[in-house]
mmCIF file of C-alpha atoms and ligand atoms in Angstrom:
data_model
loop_
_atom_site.group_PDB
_atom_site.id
_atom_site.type_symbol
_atom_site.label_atom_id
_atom_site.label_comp_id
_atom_site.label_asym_id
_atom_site.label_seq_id
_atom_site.Cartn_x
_atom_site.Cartn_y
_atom_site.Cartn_z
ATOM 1 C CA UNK C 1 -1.088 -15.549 -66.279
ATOM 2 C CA UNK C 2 -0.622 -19.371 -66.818
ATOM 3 C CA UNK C 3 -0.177 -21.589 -63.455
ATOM 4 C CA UNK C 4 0.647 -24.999 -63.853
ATOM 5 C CA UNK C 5 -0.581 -26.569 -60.615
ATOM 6 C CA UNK C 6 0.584 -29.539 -58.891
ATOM 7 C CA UNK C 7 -1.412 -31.066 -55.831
ATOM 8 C CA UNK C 8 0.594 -28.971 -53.615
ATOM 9 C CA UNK C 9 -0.112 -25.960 -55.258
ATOM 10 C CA UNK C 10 -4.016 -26.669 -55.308
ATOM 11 C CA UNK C 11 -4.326 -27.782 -51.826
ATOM 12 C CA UNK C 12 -3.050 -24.029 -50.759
ATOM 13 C CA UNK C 13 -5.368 -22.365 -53.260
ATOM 14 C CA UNK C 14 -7.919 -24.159 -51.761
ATOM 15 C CA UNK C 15 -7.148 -23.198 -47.878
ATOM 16 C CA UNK C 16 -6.800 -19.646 -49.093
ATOM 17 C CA UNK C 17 -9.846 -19.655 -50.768
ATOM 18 C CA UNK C 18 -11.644 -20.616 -47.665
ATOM 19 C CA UNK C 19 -9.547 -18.446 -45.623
ATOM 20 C CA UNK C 20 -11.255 -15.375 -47.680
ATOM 21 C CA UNK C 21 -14.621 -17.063 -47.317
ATOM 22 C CA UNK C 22 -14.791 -16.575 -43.614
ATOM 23 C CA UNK C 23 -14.289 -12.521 -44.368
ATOM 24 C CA UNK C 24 -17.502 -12.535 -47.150
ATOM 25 C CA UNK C 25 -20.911 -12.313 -47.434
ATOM 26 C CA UNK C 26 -21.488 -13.549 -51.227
ATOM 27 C CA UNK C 27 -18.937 -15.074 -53.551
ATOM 28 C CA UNK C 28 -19.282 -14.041 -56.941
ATOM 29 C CA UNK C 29 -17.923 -17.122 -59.271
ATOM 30 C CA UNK C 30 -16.387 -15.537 -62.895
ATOM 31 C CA UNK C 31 -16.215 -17.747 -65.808
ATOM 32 C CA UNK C 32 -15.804 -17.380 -69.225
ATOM 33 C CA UNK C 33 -19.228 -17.417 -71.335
ATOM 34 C CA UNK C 34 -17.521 -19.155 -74.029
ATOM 35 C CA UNK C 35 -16.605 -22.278 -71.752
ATOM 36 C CA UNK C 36 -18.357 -21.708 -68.823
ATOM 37 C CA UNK C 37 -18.317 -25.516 -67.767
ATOM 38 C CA UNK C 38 -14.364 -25.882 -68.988
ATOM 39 C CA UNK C 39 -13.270 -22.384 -67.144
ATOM 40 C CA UNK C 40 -14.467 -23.470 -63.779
ATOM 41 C CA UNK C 41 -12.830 -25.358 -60.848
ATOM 42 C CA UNK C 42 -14.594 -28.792 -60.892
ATOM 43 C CA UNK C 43 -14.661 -28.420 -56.512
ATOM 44 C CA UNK C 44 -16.231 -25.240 -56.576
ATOM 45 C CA UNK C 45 -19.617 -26.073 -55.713
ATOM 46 C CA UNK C 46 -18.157 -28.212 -52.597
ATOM 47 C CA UNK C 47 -15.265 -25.569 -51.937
ATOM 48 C CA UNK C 48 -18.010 -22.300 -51.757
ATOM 49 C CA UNK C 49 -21.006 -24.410 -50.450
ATOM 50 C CA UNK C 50 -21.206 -22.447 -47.655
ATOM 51 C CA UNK C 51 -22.020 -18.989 -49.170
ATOM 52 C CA UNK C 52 -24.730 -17.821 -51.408
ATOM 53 C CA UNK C 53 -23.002 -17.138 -55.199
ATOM 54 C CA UNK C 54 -23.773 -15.534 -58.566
ATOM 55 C CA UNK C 55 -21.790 -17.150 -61.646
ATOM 56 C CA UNK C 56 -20.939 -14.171 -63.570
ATOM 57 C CA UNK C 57 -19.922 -15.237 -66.970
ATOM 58 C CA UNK C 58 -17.413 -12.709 -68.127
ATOM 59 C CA UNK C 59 -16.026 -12.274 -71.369
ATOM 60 C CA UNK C 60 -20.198 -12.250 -72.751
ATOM 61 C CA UNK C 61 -18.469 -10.005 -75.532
ATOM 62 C CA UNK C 62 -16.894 -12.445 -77.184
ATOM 63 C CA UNK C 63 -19.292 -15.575 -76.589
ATOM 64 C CA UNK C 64 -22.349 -16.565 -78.959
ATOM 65 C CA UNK C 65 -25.199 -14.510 -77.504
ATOM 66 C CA UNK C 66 -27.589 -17.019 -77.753
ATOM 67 C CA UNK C 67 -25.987 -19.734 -75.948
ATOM 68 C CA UNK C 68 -25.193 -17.332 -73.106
ATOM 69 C CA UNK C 69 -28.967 -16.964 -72.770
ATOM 70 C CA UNK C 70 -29.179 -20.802 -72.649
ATOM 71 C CA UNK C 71 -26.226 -20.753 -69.827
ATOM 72 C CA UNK C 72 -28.131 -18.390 -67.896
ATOM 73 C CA UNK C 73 -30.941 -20.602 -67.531
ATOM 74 C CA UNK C 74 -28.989 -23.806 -66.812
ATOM 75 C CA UNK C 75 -27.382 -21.875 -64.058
ATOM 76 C CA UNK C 76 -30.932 -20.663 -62.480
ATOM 77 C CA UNK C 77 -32.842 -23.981 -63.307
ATOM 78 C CA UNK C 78 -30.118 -25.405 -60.462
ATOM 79 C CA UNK C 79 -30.602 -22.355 -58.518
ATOM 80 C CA UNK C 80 -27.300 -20.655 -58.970
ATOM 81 C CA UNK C 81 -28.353 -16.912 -60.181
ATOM 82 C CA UNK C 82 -26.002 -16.100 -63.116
ATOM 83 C CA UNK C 83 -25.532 -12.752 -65.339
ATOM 84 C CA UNK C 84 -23.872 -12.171 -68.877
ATOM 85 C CA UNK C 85 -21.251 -9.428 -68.006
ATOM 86 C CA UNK C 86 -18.204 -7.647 -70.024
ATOM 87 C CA UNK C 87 -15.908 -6.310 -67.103
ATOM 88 C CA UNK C 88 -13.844 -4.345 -70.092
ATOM 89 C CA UNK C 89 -16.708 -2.411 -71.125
ATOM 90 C CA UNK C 90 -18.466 -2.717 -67.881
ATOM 91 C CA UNK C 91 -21.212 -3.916 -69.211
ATOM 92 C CA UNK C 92 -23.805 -6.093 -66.682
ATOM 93 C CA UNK C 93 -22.145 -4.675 -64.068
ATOM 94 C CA UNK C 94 -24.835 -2.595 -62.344
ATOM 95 C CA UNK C 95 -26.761 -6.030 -61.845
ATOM 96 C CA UNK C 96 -24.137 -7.523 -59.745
ATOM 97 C CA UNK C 97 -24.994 -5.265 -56.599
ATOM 98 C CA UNK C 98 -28.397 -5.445 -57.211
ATOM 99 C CA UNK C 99 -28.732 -9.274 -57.165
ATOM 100 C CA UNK C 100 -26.492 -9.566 -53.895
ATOM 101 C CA UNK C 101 -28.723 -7.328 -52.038
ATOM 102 C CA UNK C 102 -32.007 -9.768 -53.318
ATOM 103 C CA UNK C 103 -30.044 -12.860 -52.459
ATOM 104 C CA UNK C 104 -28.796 -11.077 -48.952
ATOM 105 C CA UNK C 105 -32.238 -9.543 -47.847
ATOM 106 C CA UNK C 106 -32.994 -12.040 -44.823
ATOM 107 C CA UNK C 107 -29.356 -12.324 -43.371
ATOM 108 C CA UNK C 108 -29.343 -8.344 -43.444
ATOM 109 C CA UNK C 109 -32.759 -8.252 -42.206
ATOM 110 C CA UNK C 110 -31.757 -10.023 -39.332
ATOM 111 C CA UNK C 111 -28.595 -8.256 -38.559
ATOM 112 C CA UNK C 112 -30.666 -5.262 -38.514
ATOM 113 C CA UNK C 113 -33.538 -6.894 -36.387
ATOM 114 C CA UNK C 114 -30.400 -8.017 -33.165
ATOM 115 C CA UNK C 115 -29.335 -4.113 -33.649
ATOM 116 C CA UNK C 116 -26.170 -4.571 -36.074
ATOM 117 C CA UNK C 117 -25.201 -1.347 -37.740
ATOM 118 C CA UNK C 118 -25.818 -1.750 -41.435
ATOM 119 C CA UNK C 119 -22.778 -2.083 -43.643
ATOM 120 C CA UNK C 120 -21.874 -2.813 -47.141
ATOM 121 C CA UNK C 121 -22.136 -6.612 -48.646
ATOM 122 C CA UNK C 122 -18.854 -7.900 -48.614
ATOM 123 C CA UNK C 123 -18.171 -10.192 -51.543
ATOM 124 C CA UNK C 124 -15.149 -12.230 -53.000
ATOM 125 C CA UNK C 125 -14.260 -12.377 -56.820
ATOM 126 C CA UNK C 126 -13.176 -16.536 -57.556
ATOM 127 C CA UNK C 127 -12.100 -17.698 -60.992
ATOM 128 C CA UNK C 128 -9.062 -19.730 -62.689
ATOM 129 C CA UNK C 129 -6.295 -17.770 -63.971
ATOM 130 C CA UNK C 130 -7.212 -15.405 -67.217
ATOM 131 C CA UNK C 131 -11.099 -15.666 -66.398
ATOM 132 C CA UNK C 132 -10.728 -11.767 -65.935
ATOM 133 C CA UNK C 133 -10.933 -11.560 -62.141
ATOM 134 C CA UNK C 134 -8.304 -8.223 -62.154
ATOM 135 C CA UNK C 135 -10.144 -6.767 -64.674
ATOM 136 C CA UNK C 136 -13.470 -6.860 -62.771
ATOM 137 C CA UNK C 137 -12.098 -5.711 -59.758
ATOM 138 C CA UNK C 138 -10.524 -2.450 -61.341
ATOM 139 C CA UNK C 139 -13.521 -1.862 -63.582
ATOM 140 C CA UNK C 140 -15.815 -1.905 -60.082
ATOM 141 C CA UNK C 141 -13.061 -0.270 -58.114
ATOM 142 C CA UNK C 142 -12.890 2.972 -59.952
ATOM 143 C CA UNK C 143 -9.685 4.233 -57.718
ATOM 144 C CA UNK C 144 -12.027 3.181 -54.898
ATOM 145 C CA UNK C 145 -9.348 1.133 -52.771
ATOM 146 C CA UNK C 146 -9.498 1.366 -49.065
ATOM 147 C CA UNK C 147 -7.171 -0.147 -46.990
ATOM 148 C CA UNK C 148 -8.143 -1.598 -43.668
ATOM 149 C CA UNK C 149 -5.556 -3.253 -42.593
ATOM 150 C CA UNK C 150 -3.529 -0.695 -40.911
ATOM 151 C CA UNK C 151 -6.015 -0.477 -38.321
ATOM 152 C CA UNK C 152 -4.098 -1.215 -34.888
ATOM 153 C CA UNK C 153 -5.023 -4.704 -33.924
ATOM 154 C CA UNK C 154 -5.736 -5.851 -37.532
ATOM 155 C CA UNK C 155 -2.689 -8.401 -38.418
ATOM 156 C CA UNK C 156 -3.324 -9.621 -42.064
ATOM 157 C CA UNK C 157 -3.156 -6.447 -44.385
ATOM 158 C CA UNK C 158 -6.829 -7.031 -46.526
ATOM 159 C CA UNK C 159 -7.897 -4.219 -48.599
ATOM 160 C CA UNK C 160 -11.086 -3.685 -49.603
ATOM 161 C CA UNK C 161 -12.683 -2.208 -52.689
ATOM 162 C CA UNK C 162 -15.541 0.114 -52.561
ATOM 163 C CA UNK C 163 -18.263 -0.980 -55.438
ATOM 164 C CA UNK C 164 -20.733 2.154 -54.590
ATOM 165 C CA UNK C 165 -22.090 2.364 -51.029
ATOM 166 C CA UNK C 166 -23.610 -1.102 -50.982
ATOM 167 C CA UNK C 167 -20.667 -3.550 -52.076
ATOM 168 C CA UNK C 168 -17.089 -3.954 -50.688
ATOM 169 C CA UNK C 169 -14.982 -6.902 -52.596
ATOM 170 C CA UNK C 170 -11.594 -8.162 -51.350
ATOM 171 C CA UNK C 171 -9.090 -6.745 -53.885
ATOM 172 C CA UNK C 172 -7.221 -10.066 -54.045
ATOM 173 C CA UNK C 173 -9.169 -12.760 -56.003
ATOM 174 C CA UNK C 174 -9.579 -16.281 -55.244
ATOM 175 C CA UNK C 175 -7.587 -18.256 -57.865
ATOM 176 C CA UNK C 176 -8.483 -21.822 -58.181
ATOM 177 C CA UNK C 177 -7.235 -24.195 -61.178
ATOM 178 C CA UNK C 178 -9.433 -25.591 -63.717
ATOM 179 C CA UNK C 179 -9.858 -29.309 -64.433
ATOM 180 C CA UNK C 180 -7.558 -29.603 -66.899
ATOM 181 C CA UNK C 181 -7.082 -33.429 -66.454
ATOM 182 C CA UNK C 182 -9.318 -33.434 -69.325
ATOM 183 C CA UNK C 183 -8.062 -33.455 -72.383
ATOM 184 C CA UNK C 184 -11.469 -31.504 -73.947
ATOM 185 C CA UNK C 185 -11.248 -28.803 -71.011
ATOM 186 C CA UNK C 186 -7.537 -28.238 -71.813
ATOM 187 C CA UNK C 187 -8.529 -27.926 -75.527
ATOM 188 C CA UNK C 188 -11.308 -25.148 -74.660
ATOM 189 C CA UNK C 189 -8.758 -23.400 -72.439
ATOM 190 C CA UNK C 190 -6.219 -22.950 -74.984
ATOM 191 C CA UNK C 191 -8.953 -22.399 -78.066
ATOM 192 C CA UNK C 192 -10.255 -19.351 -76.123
ATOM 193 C CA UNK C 193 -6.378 -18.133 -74.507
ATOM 194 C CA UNK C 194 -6.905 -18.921 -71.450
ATOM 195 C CA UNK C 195 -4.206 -21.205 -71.252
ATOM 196 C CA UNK C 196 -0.225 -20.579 -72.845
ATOM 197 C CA UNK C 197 0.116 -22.125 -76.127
ATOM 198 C CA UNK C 198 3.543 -23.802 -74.685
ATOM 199 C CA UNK C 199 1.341 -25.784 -72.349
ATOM 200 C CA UNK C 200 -0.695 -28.034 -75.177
ATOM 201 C CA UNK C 201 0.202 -29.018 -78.968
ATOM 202 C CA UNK C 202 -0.872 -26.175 -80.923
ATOM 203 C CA UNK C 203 -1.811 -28.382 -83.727
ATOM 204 C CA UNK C 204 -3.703 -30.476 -81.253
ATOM 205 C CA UNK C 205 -5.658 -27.569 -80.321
ATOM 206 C CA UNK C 206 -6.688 -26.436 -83.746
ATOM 207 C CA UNK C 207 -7.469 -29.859 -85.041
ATOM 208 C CA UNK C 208 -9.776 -29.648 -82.159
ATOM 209 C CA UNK C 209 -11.356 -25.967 -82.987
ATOM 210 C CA UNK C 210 -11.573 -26.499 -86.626
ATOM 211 C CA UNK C 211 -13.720 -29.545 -85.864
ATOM 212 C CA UNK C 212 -15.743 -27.918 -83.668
ATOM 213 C CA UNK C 213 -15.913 -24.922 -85.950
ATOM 214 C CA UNK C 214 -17.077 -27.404 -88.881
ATOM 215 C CA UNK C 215 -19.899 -29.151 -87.066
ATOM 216 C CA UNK C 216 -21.160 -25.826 -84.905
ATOM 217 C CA UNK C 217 -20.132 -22.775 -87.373
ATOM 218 C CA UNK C 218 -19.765 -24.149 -90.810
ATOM 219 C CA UNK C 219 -20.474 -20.911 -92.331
ATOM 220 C CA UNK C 220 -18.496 -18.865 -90.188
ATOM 221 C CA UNK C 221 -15.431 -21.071 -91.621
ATOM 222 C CA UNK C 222 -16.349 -20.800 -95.115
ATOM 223 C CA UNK C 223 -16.552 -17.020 -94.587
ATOM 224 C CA UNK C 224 -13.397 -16.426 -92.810
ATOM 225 C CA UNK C 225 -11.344 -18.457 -94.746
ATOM 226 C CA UNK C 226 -13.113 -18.087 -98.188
ATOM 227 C CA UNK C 227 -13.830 -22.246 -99.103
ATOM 228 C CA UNK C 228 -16.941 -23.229 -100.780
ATOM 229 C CA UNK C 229 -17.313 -26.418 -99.488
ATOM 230 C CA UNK C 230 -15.412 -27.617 -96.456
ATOM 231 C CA UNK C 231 -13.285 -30.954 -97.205
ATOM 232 C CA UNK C 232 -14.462 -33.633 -95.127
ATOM 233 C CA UNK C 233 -11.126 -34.373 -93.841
ATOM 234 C CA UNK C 234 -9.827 -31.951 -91.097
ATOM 235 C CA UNK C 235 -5.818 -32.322 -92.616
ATOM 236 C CA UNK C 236 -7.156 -31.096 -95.725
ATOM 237 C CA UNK C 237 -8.769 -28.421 -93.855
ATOM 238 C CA UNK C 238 -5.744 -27.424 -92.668
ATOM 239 C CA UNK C 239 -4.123 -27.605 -95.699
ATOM 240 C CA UNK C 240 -6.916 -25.540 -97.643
ATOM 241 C CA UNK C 241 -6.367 -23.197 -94.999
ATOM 242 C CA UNK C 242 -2.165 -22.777 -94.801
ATOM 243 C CA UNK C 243 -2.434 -22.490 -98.576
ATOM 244 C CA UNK C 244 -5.112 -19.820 -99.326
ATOM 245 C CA UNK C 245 -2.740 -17.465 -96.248
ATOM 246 C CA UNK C 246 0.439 -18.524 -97.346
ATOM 247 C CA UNK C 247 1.560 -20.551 -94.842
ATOM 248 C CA UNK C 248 4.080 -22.324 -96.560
ATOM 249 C CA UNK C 249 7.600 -24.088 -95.869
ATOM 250 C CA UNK C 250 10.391 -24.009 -98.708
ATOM 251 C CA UNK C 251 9.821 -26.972 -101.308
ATOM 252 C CA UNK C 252 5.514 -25.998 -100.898
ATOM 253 C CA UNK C 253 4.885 -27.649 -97.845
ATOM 254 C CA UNK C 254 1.827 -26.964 -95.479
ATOM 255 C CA UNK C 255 3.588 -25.228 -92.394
ATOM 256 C CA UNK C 256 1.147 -26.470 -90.288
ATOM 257 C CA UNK C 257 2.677 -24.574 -86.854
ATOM 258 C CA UNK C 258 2.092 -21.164 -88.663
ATOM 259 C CA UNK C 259 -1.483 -21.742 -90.013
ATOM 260 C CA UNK C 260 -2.412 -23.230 -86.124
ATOM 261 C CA UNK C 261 -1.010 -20.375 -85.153
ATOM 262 C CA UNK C 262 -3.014 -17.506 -87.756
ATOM 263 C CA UNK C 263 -6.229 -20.006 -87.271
ATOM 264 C CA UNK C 264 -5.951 -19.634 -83.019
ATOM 265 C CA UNK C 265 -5.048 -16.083 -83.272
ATOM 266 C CA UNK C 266 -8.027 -15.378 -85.522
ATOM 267 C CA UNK C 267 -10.534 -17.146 -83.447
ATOM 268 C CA UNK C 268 -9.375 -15.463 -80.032
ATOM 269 C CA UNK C 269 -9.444 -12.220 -81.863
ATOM 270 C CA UNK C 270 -13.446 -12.737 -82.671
ATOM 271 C CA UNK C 271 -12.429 -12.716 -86.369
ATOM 272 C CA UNK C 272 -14.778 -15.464 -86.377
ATOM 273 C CA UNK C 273 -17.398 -13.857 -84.648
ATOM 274 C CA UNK C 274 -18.770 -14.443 -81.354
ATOM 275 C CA UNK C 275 -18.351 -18.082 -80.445
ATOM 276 C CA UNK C 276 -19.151 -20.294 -77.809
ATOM 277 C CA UNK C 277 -17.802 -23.406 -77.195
ATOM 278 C CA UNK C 278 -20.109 -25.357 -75.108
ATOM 279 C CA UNK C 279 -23.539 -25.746 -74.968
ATOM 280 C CA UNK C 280 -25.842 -26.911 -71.593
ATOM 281 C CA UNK C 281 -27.042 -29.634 -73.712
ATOM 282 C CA UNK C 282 -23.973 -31.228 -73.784
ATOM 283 C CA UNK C 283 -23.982 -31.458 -69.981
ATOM 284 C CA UNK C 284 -27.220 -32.246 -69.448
ATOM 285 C CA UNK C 285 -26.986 -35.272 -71.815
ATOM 286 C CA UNK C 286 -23.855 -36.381 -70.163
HETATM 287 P P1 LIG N 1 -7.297 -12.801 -64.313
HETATM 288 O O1 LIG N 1 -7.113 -11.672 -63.345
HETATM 289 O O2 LIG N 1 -8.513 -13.620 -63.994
HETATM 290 O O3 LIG N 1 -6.086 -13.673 -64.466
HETATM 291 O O4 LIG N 1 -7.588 -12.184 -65.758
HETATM 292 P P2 LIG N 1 -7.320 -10.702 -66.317
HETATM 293 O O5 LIG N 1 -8.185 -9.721 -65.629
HETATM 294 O O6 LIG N 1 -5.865 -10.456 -66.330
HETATM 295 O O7 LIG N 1 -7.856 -10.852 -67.806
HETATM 296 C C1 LIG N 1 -7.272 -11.739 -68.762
HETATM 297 C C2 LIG N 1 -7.461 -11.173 -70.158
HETATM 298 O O8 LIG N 1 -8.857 -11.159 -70.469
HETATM 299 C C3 LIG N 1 -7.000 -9.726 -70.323
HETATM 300 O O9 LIG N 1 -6.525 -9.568 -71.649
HETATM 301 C C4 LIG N 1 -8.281 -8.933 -70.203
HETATM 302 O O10 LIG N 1 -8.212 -7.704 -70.854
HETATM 303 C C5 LIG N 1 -9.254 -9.856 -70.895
HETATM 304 N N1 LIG N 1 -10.647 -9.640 -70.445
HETATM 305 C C6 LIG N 1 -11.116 -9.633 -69.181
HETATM 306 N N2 LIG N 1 -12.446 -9.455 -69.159
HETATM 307 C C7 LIG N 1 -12.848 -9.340 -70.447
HETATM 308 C C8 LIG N 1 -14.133 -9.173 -71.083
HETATM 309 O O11 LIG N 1 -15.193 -9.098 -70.459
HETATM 310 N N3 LIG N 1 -14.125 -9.122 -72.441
HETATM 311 C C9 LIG N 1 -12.992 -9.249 -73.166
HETATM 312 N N4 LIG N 1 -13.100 -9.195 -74.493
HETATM 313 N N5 LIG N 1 -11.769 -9.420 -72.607
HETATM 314 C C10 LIG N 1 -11.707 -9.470 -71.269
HETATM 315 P P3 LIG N 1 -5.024 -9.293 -71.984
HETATM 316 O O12 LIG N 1 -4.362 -8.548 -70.882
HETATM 317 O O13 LIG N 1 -4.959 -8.758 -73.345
HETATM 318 O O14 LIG N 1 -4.470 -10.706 -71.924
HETATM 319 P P4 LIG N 1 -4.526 -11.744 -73.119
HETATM 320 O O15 LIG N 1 -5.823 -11.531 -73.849
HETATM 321 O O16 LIG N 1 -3.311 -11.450 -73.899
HETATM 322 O O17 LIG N 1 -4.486 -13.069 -72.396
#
């Protein structure tokens, strides 16, 4: 799902984001490992400021291991837990209740110390559009769905999803837009699919990955595309590339929309491997 926003359209995210807040106990913030600077709402640290989070980084399947390790700590070092998760597989999931309950203890503590019947954490899934926030939810939900609304007296219909005894997570996500004012950021977004090729120049875009791709995963591009030595010269690149898969126009032109096209499809398809596409470094230098 691709939403272009307009001010309007952020402002009410926003208020319906903090609407949801008032109902939670924990927010758990998805991004993708790949980008997980790019795939994130540049307010959310302001906008959820007043809840404890975990930064999941979803999508850890497809992201360069090693970086996500690096990730993890630049997330703790500034005291924001985070965990490498796969909500296809499932995978890192079983930590997500486990580190609520750790960052929870004392509030729960002290519910129980004024007499307040124990209940489940209740937690709220945020994330830009095609982070994987429905995925999550029906990978922890397991046909779990409870509705609560229909009480008598309860207005707004809010269903909650049963994650095991201990977690409940409202089964409609917080969507919030990412900050695609910049140019990079959009770039990242549509390298990894998050956002629709119609959006940004597709040529654009791959100029952008194969130049990343040459300075971070030379070899990986040799590999893939079978070149011994990569021209220095990313239009030559490109040509190297539409030639050796055919992409070519009547009269032996480079058809440079096709072989964006096969080189963006490969990389989102891990053809290339595992990839990341941002490094804390590069923040922390900034
Ligand atoms: P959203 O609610 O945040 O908008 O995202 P959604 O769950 O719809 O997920 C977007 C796409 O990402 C889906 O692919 C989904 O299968 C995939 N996805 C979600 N989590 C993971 C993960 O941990 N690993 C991998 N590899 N993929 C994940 P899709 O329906 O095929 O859409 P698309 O890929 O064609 O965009």
């Amino acid at each position: 799902m691709t939403i272009q926003w307009f001010p309007g359209h952020m402002a009410k995210a926003r208020r319906q984001v903090t609407e949801k807040l008032k109902l939670i106990d924990i927010v758990f913030e998805l991004v993708d490992a790949r980008i997980p600077m790019s795939s994130r709402n540049p307010m959310i640290d302001e906008i959820v400021s007043s809840k404890p989070r975990i930064v999941l980084l979803n999508k850890a399947d497809k992201a360069d291991a090693s970086i996500t390790k690096q990730w993890i700590d630049y997330f703790k070092e500034r005291e924001i837990p985070a965990i490498a998760i796969d909500a296809q597989t499932g995978t890192g999931l079983k930590q997500i209740t486990a580190l609520s309950k750790v960052l929870l203890k004392e509030k729960f503590d002290k519910m129980a110390s004024k007499g307040i019947k124990p209940r489940a954490i209740r937690a709220l899934i945020i994330g830009i559009p095609n982070v994987g926030k429905s995925t999550l939810i029906n990978r922890l939900a397991k046909k779990n769905i409870t509705k609560t609304g229909d009480r008598p007296g309860v207005t707004t219909a809010q269903q909650w999803v049963k994650v095991g005894n201990e977690l409940e997570l409202l089964d409609t996500p917080g969507i919030l837009w990412p900050k695609f004012e910049d140019q990079l950021v959009g770039f990242k977004l549509a390298t990894t699919g998050a956002i629709k090729d119609a959006i940004l120049n597709l040529q654009e875009v791959t100029v952008f990955a194969l130049n990343f791709l040459r300075e971070h995963y030379p070899d990986r591009l040799k590999e893939r595309f079978n070149i011994d030595e990569l021209p220095n010269e990313v239009v030559q690149l490109f040509d190297e590339i539409g030639k050796k898969r055919g992409c070519i126009m009547p009269g032996g032109y480079i058809d440079y929309d096709k072989t964006s096209e096969l080189v963006l499809r490969e990389i989102r398809s891990d053809k290339l491997g595992r990839l990341s596409f941002e490094t804390p470094k590069q923040f922390t230098e900034q």
